[in-house]
C-alpha positions as semicolon CSV with decimal commas, in nm:
position;residue;x (nm);y (nm);z (nm)
1;X;0,000;0,000;0,000
2;X;0,291;0,233;0,072
3;X;0,437;0,172;-0,273
4;X;0,099;0,230;-0,441
5;X;0,065;0,559;-0,253
6;X;0,405;0,665;-0,384
7;X;0,286;0,601;-0,738
8;X;-0,062;0,752;-0,694
9;X;-0,221;0,871;-0,370
10;X;-0,586;0,932;-0,464
11;X;-0,691;1,013;-0,106
12;X;-0,633;1,387;-0,168
13;X;-0,817;1,402;-0,501
14;X;-0,987;1,740;-0,526
15;X;-0,742;1,909;-0,288
16;X;-0,734;1,981;0,085
17;X;-0,697;2,361;0,048
18;X;-0,976;2,610;-0,028
19;X;-1,023;2,985;-0,051
20;X;-1,340;3,123;0,109
21;X;-1,430;3,480;0,001
22;X;-1,464;3,729;0,287
23;X;-1,642;4,057;0,352
24;X;-1,432;4,241;0,091
25;X;-1,271;4,126;-0,237
26;X;-0,925;4,167;-0,082
27;X;-0,998;3,962;0,231
28;X;-1,070;3,593;0,254
29;X;-0,994;3,277;0,446
30;X;-0,762;2,988;0,373
31;X;-0,903;2,659;0,502
32;X;-0,651;2,375;0,527
33;X;-0,553;2,085;0,757
34;X;-0,256;2,100;0,992
35;X;-0,082;1,877;1,242
36;X;0,116;1,559;1,205
37;X;-0,198;1,357;1,131
38;X;-0,372;1,637;0,933
39;X;-0,666;1,616;1,174
40;X;-0,683;1,987;1,268
41;X;-0,884;2,214;1,040
42;X;-0,739;2,567;1,032
43;X;-0,914;2,891;0,930
44;X;-0,659;3,158;0,849
45;X;-0,783;3,504;0,751
46;X;-0,567;3,654;0,476
47;X;-0,560;4,000;0,323
48;X;-0,449;4,047;-0,039
49;X;-0,329;4,406;-0,084
50;X;-0,286;4,527;-0,446
51;X;0,067;4,474;-0,572
52;X;0,196;4,324;-0,249
53;X;0,230;3,991;-0,077
54;X;-0,059;3,847;0,125
55;X;-0,079;3,925;0,493
56;X;-0,208;3,692;0,763
57;X;-0,456;3,862;0,996
58;X;-0,422;3,719;1,344
59;X;-0,384;3,359;1,448
60;X;-0,577;3,088;1,266
61;X;-0,882;2,924;1,419
62;X;-0,871;2,549;1,487
63;X;-1,128;2,272;1,476
64;X;-1,010;1,929;1,592
65;X;-1,152;1,638;1,393
66;X;-1,151;1,263;1,444
67;X;-0,964;1,181;1,127
68;X;-0,726;1,321;0,867
69;X;-0,868;1,583;0,632
70;X;-0,859;1,460;0,271
71;X;-1,066;1,715;0,077
72;X;-1,193;2,068;0,134
73;X;-1,459;2,214;-0,101
74;X;-1,612;2,560;-0,094
75;X;-1,885;2,724;-0,305
76;X;-2,094;3,037;-0,287
77;X;-2,459;2,987;-0,388
78;X;-2,717;3,266;-0,362
79;X;-2,490;3,470;-0,138
80;X;-2,420;3,184;0,104
81;X;-2,069;3,046;0,141
82;X;-2,063;2,676;0,219
83;X;-1,768;2,462;0,324
84;X;-1,757;2,080;0,296
85;X;-1,480;1,863;0,441
86;X;-1,415;1,497;0,365
87;X;-1,226;1,260;0,592
88;X;-1,175;0,885;0,554
89;X;-1,507;0,787;0,714
90;X;-1,678;1,120;0,789
91;X;-1,805;1,420;0,595
92;X;-1,903;1,756;0,745
93;X;-2,074;2,068;0,618
94;X;-2,032;2,424;0,750
95;X;-2,188;2,757;0,667
96;X;-1,939;3,047;0,667
97;X;-2,062;3,398;0,737
98;X;-1,920;3,719;0,595
99;X;-1,730;3,772;0,917
100;X;-1,554;3,437;0,868
101;X;-1,733;3,235;1,135
102;X;-1,810;2,872;1,052
103;X;-2,134;2,720;1,181
104;X;-2,168;2,340;1,151
105;X;-2,472;2,210;0,963
106;X;-2,436;1,834;0,939
107;X;-2,188;1,551;1,000
108;X;-2,223;1,230;0,798
109;X;-2,064;0,895;0,870
110;X;-1,961;0,677;0,573
111;X;-1,907;0,319;0,680
112;X;-1,732;0,199;0,364
113;X;-1,510;0,504;0,333
114;X;-1,572;0,825;0,138
115;X;-1,380;0,894;-0,186
116;X;-1,526;1,228;-0,302
117;X;-1,768;1,510;-0,218
118;X;-1,914;1,790;-0,431
119;X;-2,127;2,095;-0,356
120;X;-2,422;2,177;-0,578
121;X;-2,405;2,502;-0,780
122;X;-2,787;2,513;-0,792
123;X;-2,922;2,454;-0,441
124;X;-2,746;2,588;-0,130
125;X;-2,639;2,316;0,108
126;X;-2,685;2,021;-0,129
127;X;-2,397;1,775;-0,108
128;X;-2,307;1,467;-0,317
129;X;-2,104;1,195;-0,143
130;X;-1,935;0,889;-0,302
131;X;-1,820;0,580;-0,115
132;X;-1,586;0,292;-0,193
133;X;-1,880;0,054;-0,224
134;X;-2,000;0,236;-0,539
135;X;-2,288;0,421;-0,375
136;X;-2,375;0,787;-0,444
137;X;-2,583;0,977;-0,190
138;X;-2,738;1,324;-0,185
139;X;-2,781;1,525;0,131
140;X;-2,999;1,834;0,165
141;X;-3,115;2,014;0,480
142;X;-3,477;1,951;0,379
143;X;-3,468;1,585;0,265
144;X;-3,170;1,453;0,460
145;X;-2,958;1,171;0,319
146;X;-3,083;0,959;0,028
147;X;-2,907;0,709;-0,195
148;X;-2,952;0,779;-0,564
149;X;-2,712;0,532;-0,726
150;X;-2,512;0,220;-0,642
151;X;-2,299;-0,007;-0,859
152;X;-2,001;-0,195;-0,712
153;X;-1,871;-0,275;-1,062
154;X;-1,684;-0,036;-1,287
155;X;-1,856;0,126;-1,584
156;X;-1,661;0,016;-1,893
157;X;-1,418;-0,264;-1,803
158;X;-1,288;-0,431;-1,489
159;X;-1,053;-0,228;-1,273
160;X;-0,957;-0,310;-0,913
161;X;-0,956;0,051;-0,793
162;X;-1,243;0,137;-0,551
163;X;-1,217;0,508;-0,633
164;X;-1,548;0,675;-0,721
165;X;-1,637;1,038;-0,796
166;X;-1,961;1,234;-0,838
167;X;-2,036;1,587;-0,953
168;X;-2,328;1,797;-1,070
169;X;-2,434;1,902;-1,420
170;X;-2,631;2,183;-1,580
171;X;-2,953;2,018;-1,459
172;X;-3,010;2,020;-1,081
173;X;-3,136;1,657;-1,074
174;X;-2,872;1,505;-1,303
175;X;-2,535;1,389;-1,171
176;X;-2,215;1,249;-1,317
177;X;-2,062;0,935;-1,164
178;X;-1,705;0,843;-1,253
179;X;-1,451;0,572;-1,187
180;X;-1,117;0,474;-1,340
181;X;-1,278;0,348;-1,662
182;X;-1,525;0,623;-1,755
183;X;-1,792;0,876;-1,657
184;X;-2,168;0,819;-1,659
185;X;-2,465;1,060;-1,644
186;X;-2,750;0,949;-1,415
187;X;-3,093;1,093;-1,340
188;X;-3,166;1,098;-0,969
189;X;-3,542;1,096;-1,033
190;X;-3,538;0,818;-1,291
191;X;-3,553;0,441;-1,238
192;X;-3,246;0,273;-1,087
193;X;-2,981;0,166;-1,336
194;X;-3,067;0,414;-1,609
195;X;-2,799;0,645;-1,742
196;X;-2,581;0,741;-2,035
197;X;-2,206;0,718;-2,074
198;X;-2,046;1,060;-2,097
199;X;-1,687;0,944;-2,138
200;X;-1,544;0,603;-2,212
201;X;-1,177;0,512;-2,176
202;X;-1,137;0,361;-2,520
203;X;-1,123;0,426;-2,891
204;X;-1,392;0,697;-2,894
205;X;-1,159;0,935;-2,708
206;X;-0,840;0,793;-2,866
207;X;-0,712;0,685;-2,527
208;X;-0,381;0,514;-2,479
209;X;-0,329;0,167;-2,347
210;X;-0,360;0,169;-1,968
211;X;-0,507;0,521;-1,951
212;X;-0,726;0,577;-1,644
213;X;-0,953;0,858;-1,524
214;X;-0,804;1,053;-1,233
215;X;-1,037;1,352;-1,199
216;X;-1,373;1,466;-1,332
217;X;-1,510;1,816;-1,262
218;X;-1,806;2,025;-1,375
219;X;-1,686;2,360;-1,515
220;X;-2,022;2,538;-1,539
221;X;-2,159;2,778;-1,284
222;X;-2,509;2,887;-1,202
223;X;-2,551;3,247;-1,310
224;X;-2,743;3,475;-1,539
225;X;-2,491;3,438;-1,822
226;X;-2,279;3,124;-1,772
227;X;-1,987;3,093;-2,009
228;X;-1,936;2,712;-2,002
229;X;-2,268;2,573;-1,879
230;X;-2,239;2,215;-2,016
231;X;-1,866;2,147;-2,015
232;X;-1,698;1,882;-1,801
233;X;-1,327;1,843;-1,740
234;X;-1,183;1,490;-1,738
235;X;-0,815;1,435;-1,653
236;X;-0,611;1,120;-1,699
237;X;-0,244;1,054;-1,638
238;X;-0,172;1,146;-2,003
239;X;-0,430;1,391;-2,133
240;X;-0,696;1,648;-2,054
241;X;-1,044;1,616;-2,210
242;X;-1,329;1,868;-2,238
243;X;-1,661;1,690;-2,289
244;X;-1,999;1,849;-2,353
245;X;-2,286;1,668;-2,183
246;X;-2,503;1,736;-2,489
247;X;-2,259;1,539;-2,711
248;X;-2,139;1,241;-2,504
249;X;-1,848;1,006;-2,579
250;X;-1,676;1,244;-2,825
251;X;-1,447;1,498;-2,653
252;X;-1,470;1,857;-2,769
253;X;-1,103;1,914;-2,685
254;X;-0,811;1,686;-2,607
255;X;-0,469;1,803;-2,496
256;X;-0,169;1,610;-2,361
257;X;-0,058;1,791;-2,048
258;X;0,276;1,603;-2,008
259;X;0,280;1,652;-1,633
260;X;0,542;1,440;-1,454
261;X;0,295;1,362;-1,174
262;X;-0,074;1,275;-1,169
263;X;-0,311;1,576;-1,206
264;X;-0,548;1,567;-0,910
265;X;-0,657;1,934;-0,886
266;X;-0,817;2,175;-1,129
267;X;-0,935;2,530;-1,061
268;X;-1,136;2,732;-1,314
269;X;-1,095;3,103;-1,238
270;X;-1,309;3,396;-1,351
271;X;-1,177;3,598;-1,646
272;X;-0,938;3,876;-1,540
273;X;-1,113;4,118;-1,776
274;X;-1,449;4,111;-1,950
275;X;-1,429;3,918;-2,273
276;X;-1,095;3,755;-2,186
277;X;-1,035;3,379;-2,174
278;X;-1,087;3,204;-1,844
279;X;-0,772;3,073;-1,673
280;X;-0,773;2,703;-1,589
281;X;-0,513;2,594;-1,337
282;X;-0,404;2,230;-1,341
283;X;-0,196;2,089;-1,054
284;X;-0,010;1,761;-1,012
285;X;0,069;1,563;-0,702
286;X;0,439;1,639;-0,735
287;X;0,383;2,015;-0,719
288;X;0,387;2,073;-1,096
289;X;0,153;2,348;-1,222
290;X;0,021;2,442;-1,564
291;X;-0,195;2,736;-1,664
292;X;-0,439;2,709;-1,956
293;X;-0,673;2,971;-2,103
294;X;-1,012;2,850;-2,225
295;X;-1,195;3,051;-2,487
296;X;-1,536;2,999;-2,638
297;X;-1,880;3,112;-2,531
298;X;-2,233;3,016;-2,618
299;X;-2,256;2,801;-2,930
300;X;-1,885;2,816;-3,013
301;X;-1,671;2,516;-2,932
302;X;-1,416;2,552;-2,650
303;X;-1,056;2,602;-2,750
304;X;-0,722;2,688;-2,596
305;X;-0,627;3,054;-2,625
306;X;-0,252;3,039;-2,653
307;X;-0,011;2,765;-2,551
308;X;-0,027;2,620;-2,198
309;X;0,218;2,777;-1,957
310;X;0,419;2,595;-1,691
311;X;0,434;2,769;-1,355
312;X;0,719;2,742;-1,108
313;X;0,669;2,494;-0,827
314;X;0,782;2,511;-0,466
315;X;1,095;2,307;-0,538
316;X;1,201;2,564;-0,800
317;X;1,246;2,823;-0,528
318;X;1,548;2,643;-0,386
319;X;1,786;2,875;-0,569
320;X;1,642;3,178;-0,386
321;X;1,758;3,047;-0,048
322;X;2,114;3,102;0,074
323;X;2,364;2,821;0,037
324;X;2,374;2,603;0,350
325;X;2,586;2,322;0,479
326;X;2,518;1,984;0,314
327;X;2,297;1,844;0,590
328;X;2,083;2,157;0,619
329;X;2,071;2,189;0,242
330;X;1,943;1,835;0,215
331;X;1,671;1,903;0,477
332;X;1,561;2,214;0,291
333;X;1,555;2,032;-0,042
334;X;1,350;1,744;0,095
335;X;1,105;1,985;0,260
336;X;1,050;2,172;-0,065
337;X;1,004;1,845;-0,257
338;X;0,720;1,725;-0,033
339;X;0,414;1,628;-0,240
340;X;0,133;1,877;-0,283
341;X;-0,205;1,790;-0,129
342;X;-0,400;2,111;-0,198
343;X;-0,430;2,401;-0,440
344;X;-0,618;2,730;-0,419
345;X;-0,613;3,041;-0,640
346;X;-0,789;3,373;-0,664
347;X;-0,772;3,690;-0,876
348;X;-0,844;4,010;-0,681
349;X;-1,091;4,216;-0,881
350;X;-0,970;4,554;-0,753
351;X;-0,619;4,519;-0,896
352;X;-0,536;4,743;-1,187
353;X;-0,324;4,469;-1,343
354;X;-0,441;4,106;-1,347
355;X;-0,259;3,926;-1,066
356;X;-0,295;3,561;-0,975
357;X;-0,253;3,471;-0,609
358;X;-0,169;3,104;-0,593
359;X;-0,150;2,895;-0,275
360;X;-0,010;2,541;-0,243
361;X;-0,034;2,309;0,056
362;X;0,236;2,043;0,099
363;X;0,211;1,718;0,289
364;X;0,455;1,859;0,546
365;X;0,200;2,128;0,642
366;X;0,362;2,424;0,462
367;X;0,154;2,675;0,264
368;X;0,344;2,833;-0,027
369;X;0,228;3,145;-0,207
370;X;0,304;3,275;-0,555
371;X;0,231;3,621;-0,688
372;X;0,193;3,594;-1,069
373;X;0,117;3,865;-1,323
374;X;-0,127;3,752;-1,591
375;X;-0,170;3,877;-1,946
376;X;-0,511;4,004;-2,036
377;X;-0,508;3,849;-2,384
378;X;-0,257;3,563;-2,411
379;X;-0,145;3,505;-2,767
380;X;0,054;3,233;-2,936
381;X;0,383;3,409;-2,849
382;X;0,297;3,497;-2,491
383;X;0,550;3,424;-2,222
384;X;0,488;3,223;-1,910
385;X;0,417;3,426;-1,595
386;X;0,710;3,451;-1,359
387;X;0,712;3,460;-0,982
388;X;0,837;3,786;-0,832
389;X;1,049;3,788;-0,518
390;X;0,980;4,092;-0,306
391;X;1,175;4,194;0,005
392;X;0,880;4,091;0,216
393;X;0,878;3,744;0,058
394;X;1,252;3,705;0,112
395;X;1,220;3,800;0,477
396;X;0,929;3,561;0,523
397;X;1,128;3,274;0,367
398;X;1,425;3,353;0,590
399;X;1,209;3,328;0,902
400;X;1,059;3,002;0,779
401;X;1,404;2,858;0,707
402;X;1,533;2,955;1,050
403;X;1,239;2,788;1,220
404;X;1,291;2,479;1,006
405;X;1,658;2,442;1,094
406;X;1,605;2,511;1,465
407;X;1,371;2,216;1,503
408;X;1,564;1,889;1,542
409;X;1,469;1,628;1,281
410;X;1,256;1,372;1,461
411;X;1,091;1,081;1,281
412;X;0,716;1,153;1,263
413;X;0,459;0,906;1,389
414;X;0,270;0,928;1,062
415;X;0,360;1,124;0,752
416;X;0,221;1,137;0,402
417;X;0,437;0,940;0,156
418;X;0,680;1,119;-0,069
419;X;0,833;1,041;-0,405
420;X;1,185;1,035;-0,260
421;X;1,320;0,684;-0,220
422;X;1,587;0,814;0,017
423;X;1,323;0,958;0,248
424;X;1,120;0,638;0,226
425;X;1,414;0,416;0,315
426;X;1,580;0,651;0,564
427;X;1,287;0,788;0,763
428;X;1,422;0,622;1,074
429;X;1,753;0,726;1,219
430;X;2,033;0,496;1,120
431;X;2,222;0,340;1,404
432;X;2,599;0,365;1,413
433;X;2,776;0,043;1,333
434;X;3,136;-0,048;1,378
435;X;3,168;-0,247;1,058
436;X;3,291;-0,072;0,748
437;X;3,074;-0,269;0,506
438;X;2,729;-0,121;0,591
439;X;2,868;0,232;0,610
440;X;3,034;0,205;0,270
441;X;2,718;0,055;0,122
442;X;2,503;0,342;0,251
443;X;2,754;0,599;0,125
444;X;2,756;0,443;-0,222
445;X;2,374;0,430;-0,231
446;X;2,346;0,794;-0,117
447;X;2,593;0,908;-0,383
448;X;2,428;0,696;-0,652
449;X;2,751;0,529;-0,764
450;X;2,871;0,175;-0,804
451;X;2,992;-0,016;-0,503
452;X;3,371;-0,053;-0,495
453;X;3,601;-0,284;-0,305
454;X;3,731;-0,016;-0,071
455;X;3,372;0,062;0,036
456;X;3,319;-0,280;0,191
457;X;3,674;-0,339;0,319
458;X;3,921;-0,615;0,246
459;X;3,776;-0,948;0,144
460;X;3,800;-1,232;0,396
461;X;4,098;-1,465;0,359
462;X;4,005;-1,779;0,178
463;X;4,147;-2,065;0,387
464;X;4,135;-2,433;0,302
465;X;3,798;-2,591;0,352
466;X;3,764;-2,790;0,673
467;X;3,817;-3,161;0,644
468;X;3,502;-3,368;0,679
469;X;3,460;-3,527;1,017
470;X;3,493;-3,905;1,019
471;X;3,150;-4,052;1,048
472;X;3,035;-4,400;1,145
473;X;3,131;-4,686;0,917
474;X;2,863;-4,767;0,664
475;X;2,838;-5,147;0,671
476;X;2,571;-5,163;0,402
477;X;2,776;-4,959;0,152
478;X;3,084;-5,172;0,215
479;X;2,884;-5,491;0,164
480;X;2,724;-5,366;-0,158
481;X;3,062;-5,253;-0,291
482;X;3,216;-5,590;-0,212
483;X;2,925;-5,774;-0,377
484;X;2,951;-5,556;-0,688
485;X;3,327;-5,626;-0,722
486;X;3,288;-6,000;-0,654
487;X;3,466;-5,998;-0,316
488;X;3,171;-6,105;-0,105
489;X;3,346;-6,409;0,044
490;X;3,645;-6,205;0,159
491;X;3,414;-5,943;0,308
492;X;3,225;-6,213;0,498
493;X;3,546;-6,356;0,636
494;X;3,652;-6,012;0,755
495;X;3,317;-5,961;0,922
496;X;3,341;-6,297;1,097
497;X;3,692;-6,222;1,219
498;X;3,592;-5,875;1,335
499;X;3,286;-5,999;1,522
500;X;3,487;-6,273;1,699
501;X;3,784;-6,049;1,784
502;X;3,898;-6,035;2,146
503;X;3,845;-5,659;2,177
504;X;3,497;-5,640;2,022
505;X;3,173;-5,706;2,198
506;X;2,966;-5,957;1,997
507;X;2,635;-5,842;1,874
508;X;2,331;-5,965;2,055
509;X;2,135;-6,208;1,847
510;X;1,763;-6,181;1,804
511;X;1,540;-6,371;2,042
512;X;1,398;-6,576;1,753
513;X;1,736;-6,741;1,691
514;X;1,702;-7,105;1,794
515;X;1,947;-7,344;1,949
516;X;1,968;-7,532;1,625
517;X;2,097;-7,222;1,448
518;X;2,351;-7,167;1,723
519;X;2,463;-7,527;1,701
520;X;2,485;-7,503;1,322
521;X;2,703;-7,197;1,340
522;X;2,916;-7,377;1,599
523;X;2,953;-7,681;1,378
524;X;3,048;-7,460;1,084
525;X;3,339;-7,312;1,279
526;X;3,494;-7,653;1,365
527;X;3,804;-7,715;1,157
528;X;3,820;-8,092;1,089
529;X;4,038;-8,201;0,802
530;X;3,849;-8,529;0,745
531;X;3,496;-8,394;0,763
532;X;3,419;-8,473;0,400
533;X;3,385;-8,800;0,212
534;X;3,320;-8,908;-0,146
535;X;2,962;-8,861;-0,256
536;X;2,718;-9,155;-0,244
537;X;2,414;-9,187;-0,462
538;X;2,084;-9,246;-0,281
539;X;1,952;-9,504;-0,529
540;X;2,255;-9,731;-0,530
541;X;2,464;-9,816;-0,231
542;X;2,833;-9,884;-0,233
543;X;2,911;-10,258;-0,200
544;X;3,160;-10,195;0,069
545;X;3,215;-9,899;0,279
546;X;3,558;-9,755;0,296
547;X;3,693;-9,764;0,652
548;X;3,756;-9,421;0,791
549;X;4,026;-9,350;1,040
550;X;3,897;-9,286;1,388
551;X;3,852;-8,926;1,478
552;X;3,976;-8,837;1,816
553;X;3,726;-8,607;1,983
554;X;3,877;-8,294;2,123
555;X;3,904;-8,247;2,491
556;X;3,636;-8,079;2,695
557;X;3,843;-7,762;2,741
558;X;3,931;-7,721;2,372
559;X;3,572;-7,791;2,265
560;X;3,445;-7,532;2,508
561;X;3,691;-7,277;2,380
562;X;3,579;-7,338;2,022
563;X;3,204;-7,311;2,062
564;X;3,226;-7,040;2,322
565;X;3,348;-6,793;2,060
566;X;3,070;-6,572;1,937
567;X;2,807;-6,728;2,169
568;X;2,644;-6,490;2,421
569;X;2,719;-6,568;2,781
570;X;2,352;-6,608;2,870
571;X;2,322;-6,898;2,618
572;X;2,639;-7,086;2,694
573;X;2,482;-7,284;2,979
574;X;2,182;-7,375;2,762
575;X;2,415;-7,498;2,490
576;X;2,612;-7,707;2,739
577;X;2,292;-7,879;2,856
578;X;2,188;-7,942;2,498
579;X;2,524;-8,095;2,400
580;X;2,529;-8,308;2,711
581;X;2,200;-8,474;2,615
582;X;2,318;-8,569;2,266
583;X;2,365;-8,951;2,232
584;X;2,725;-8,926;2,107
585;X;2,941;-9,239;2,103
586;X;3,311;-9,245;2,129
587;X;3,363;-9,456;1,815
588;X;3,151;-9,241;1,588
589;X;3,251;-8,896;1,472
590;X;3,043;-8,594;1,562
591;X;2,801;-8,456;1,308
592;X;2,973;-8,184;1,115
593;X;2,886;-7,976;0,812
594;X;3,091;-7,822;0,541
595;X;3,252;-7,492;0,637
596;X;3,140;-7,352;0,305
597;X;2,770;-7,387;0,386
598;X;2,600;-7,190;0,659
599;X;2,334;-7,456;0,736
600;X;2,335;-7,734;0,988
601;X;2,399;-8,099;0,912
602;X;2,062;-8,170;1,061
603;X;1,897;-7,973;0,777
604;X;2,089;-8,177;0,524
605;X;1,946;-8,499;0,669
606;X;1,591;-8,370;0,621
607;X;1,631;-8,311;0,250
608;X;1,703;-8,670;0,130
609;X;1,779;-9,024;0,257
610;X;2,124;-9,047;0,411
611;X;2,378;-9,322;0,353
612;X;2,522;-9,472;0,667
613;X;2,851;-9,649;0,717
614;X;2,701;-9,995;0,670
615;X;2,559;-9,906;0,328
616;X;2,191;-9,906;0,421
617;X;1,964;-9,618;0,346
618;X;1,750;-9,457;0,613
619;X;1,465;-9,211;0,565
620;X;1,473;-8,883;0,761
621;X;1,254;-8,880;1,071
622;X;0,948;-8,667;1,114
623;X;0,988;-8,312;1,231
624;X;0,961;-8,269;1,601
625;X;0,690;-8,034;1,729
626;X;0,932;-7,858;1,957
627;X;1,149;-7,571;1,842
628;X;1,487;-7,707;1,748
629;X;1,588;-7,983;1,518
630;X;1,494;-8,347;1,583
631;X;1,816;-8,546;1,557
632;X;1,818;-8,928;1,586
633;X;2,106;-9,139;1,707
634;X;2,171;-9,281;1,362
635;X;2,175;-8,934;1,205
636;X;2,408;-8,785;1,462
637;X;2,651;-9,070;1,437
638;X;2,754;-8,996;1,082
639;X;2,635;-8,773;0,797
640;X;2,793;-8,806;0,456
641;X;2,667;-8,551;0,207
642;X;2,819;-8,381;-0,088
643;X;2,860;-8,003;-0,032
644;X;2,737;-7,910;-0,383
645;X;2,440;-8,147;-0,358
646;X;2,364;-8,012;-0,012
647;X;2,363;-7,649;-0,136
648;X;2,140;-7,736;-0,433
649;X;1,876;-7,905;-0,215
650;X;1,887;-7,646;0,062
651;X;1,564;-7,457;0,121
652;X;1,518;-7,107;0,247
653;X;1,503;-7,107;0,629
654;X;1,181;-6,979;0,779
655;X;1,146;-6,817;1,120
656;X;1,492;-6,927;1,228
657;X;1,445;-7,301;1,155
């Protein structure tokens, strides 16, 4: 929202500064907001002496409001001067007497937020109010508040802006309703929804791509001989259009104003002399001013009398001030560049030479005045009016500058946005830092130059990158790498040797591991040189069995040392009891399995009939219901099986069996 306000702040459309005529043509009142939040309405009586600078008469009067003042409108109808003020959610109406006293008439509350107000040139006290919801209401002292139109959608095409505007026409009961896409004429006494487009942002007016309506204003006045009774002024960010309500959609005049900022204020002044063109003052949000002269009366079409003239703005007066030190000069420059939020102008009728008194209100609360000499009949070669610096004006500016520099710069609680990116980014006081980098960066940004190496200091020394910390050994990666290179057997041997090392705690086996698996792993670790024999076919038995040399069983101590390796201590006693119950005989060798296979000899006996020493074949017994392998005396005495045949007939173990 802050960035959108920097681009276009439509809250002050119409202007927050007004000139109320007083008891004499040379005396009047300036009505404008003041204060940090612009919530104080000031009434300053000003005297305009001929050929001299304006003089403030006394101290201004104050009225404290409940919100910031966004728009101030004044109009004199049938000898009565009326003043209307618009805030964000309230609108108020005052009646100003000839003595300059303001009497309140009515206060309205707008729940959705007010975007524009207009005073009727026909009936005294009639007020048109627009809201962000698309509603248009009329208020009169006799009838009160009544809604005459409502449309939440835009007129021509879709536009997200909630800005709405309403003004009066040559007929007292006909209004104009505008948004960013166009302007529509509605009849307040007709049926709802009826109306006629007065201006369309499109090909009829030769609009550019992206052109939007910023301001619409009725230029006619109620009088015995009005000069421009049916003309309406429509301003966009590119052009100015004059449209006659009798000939809608086709502009009578189009002119590209080329203002650097958005035009949000327009003031049509009375002619300085009878029969002369009427000055039209156009003001932009950035303080840029242009003066146009409209000619054409009655049935003649309106035209521009002479080229438009650019007027000096408040920032152009910087050269008239004395040269200051850089910090004070920067404060003065930023104060003069504050955006304009109000514009008022008047031409004293008693002056012998046409003089334009121009007032501008900035967002900082300063009111600037210009004293311009006008030409009675501007021609094609007329020069632009120049601002004259009198000794009184120089003294006044000196006092203002002294008061500005005496006040310490404190960050305001709330301030209207400006077009200065430096002010936007540096509104808060910068804290002092000890590092050179931020200071050099801010200095380069303030000067608008490229960032150099000396601004940020010496670069940090590039040392060698830190070595990676040794992490835990990845057993899965090592196993996959060994399997991919065909070294799985060597990896398995290393794992077996590492797990059975004297300085390594053996891993705890799962509880599902059975005694048969433990015994099988024990049998696989026994190193017996004569544990194998020639293969025997199951369907034919050898006629005579070859005698095998007796195998001397190892001693109890050596056997315990062998099977105790890799067996948890809590299972050693269970394994001793199991081995003690085996029916082993001294003349028969123990049942062993090939070291190359990881299965038990008992599993090999289950797969096929075994051949005993006497040449007879015996079928494997039935599986025991208990956990653990069922081993008979004949099977445990001797098992002769070929290792390759045993691996081929081996089945996948299930659940530890």
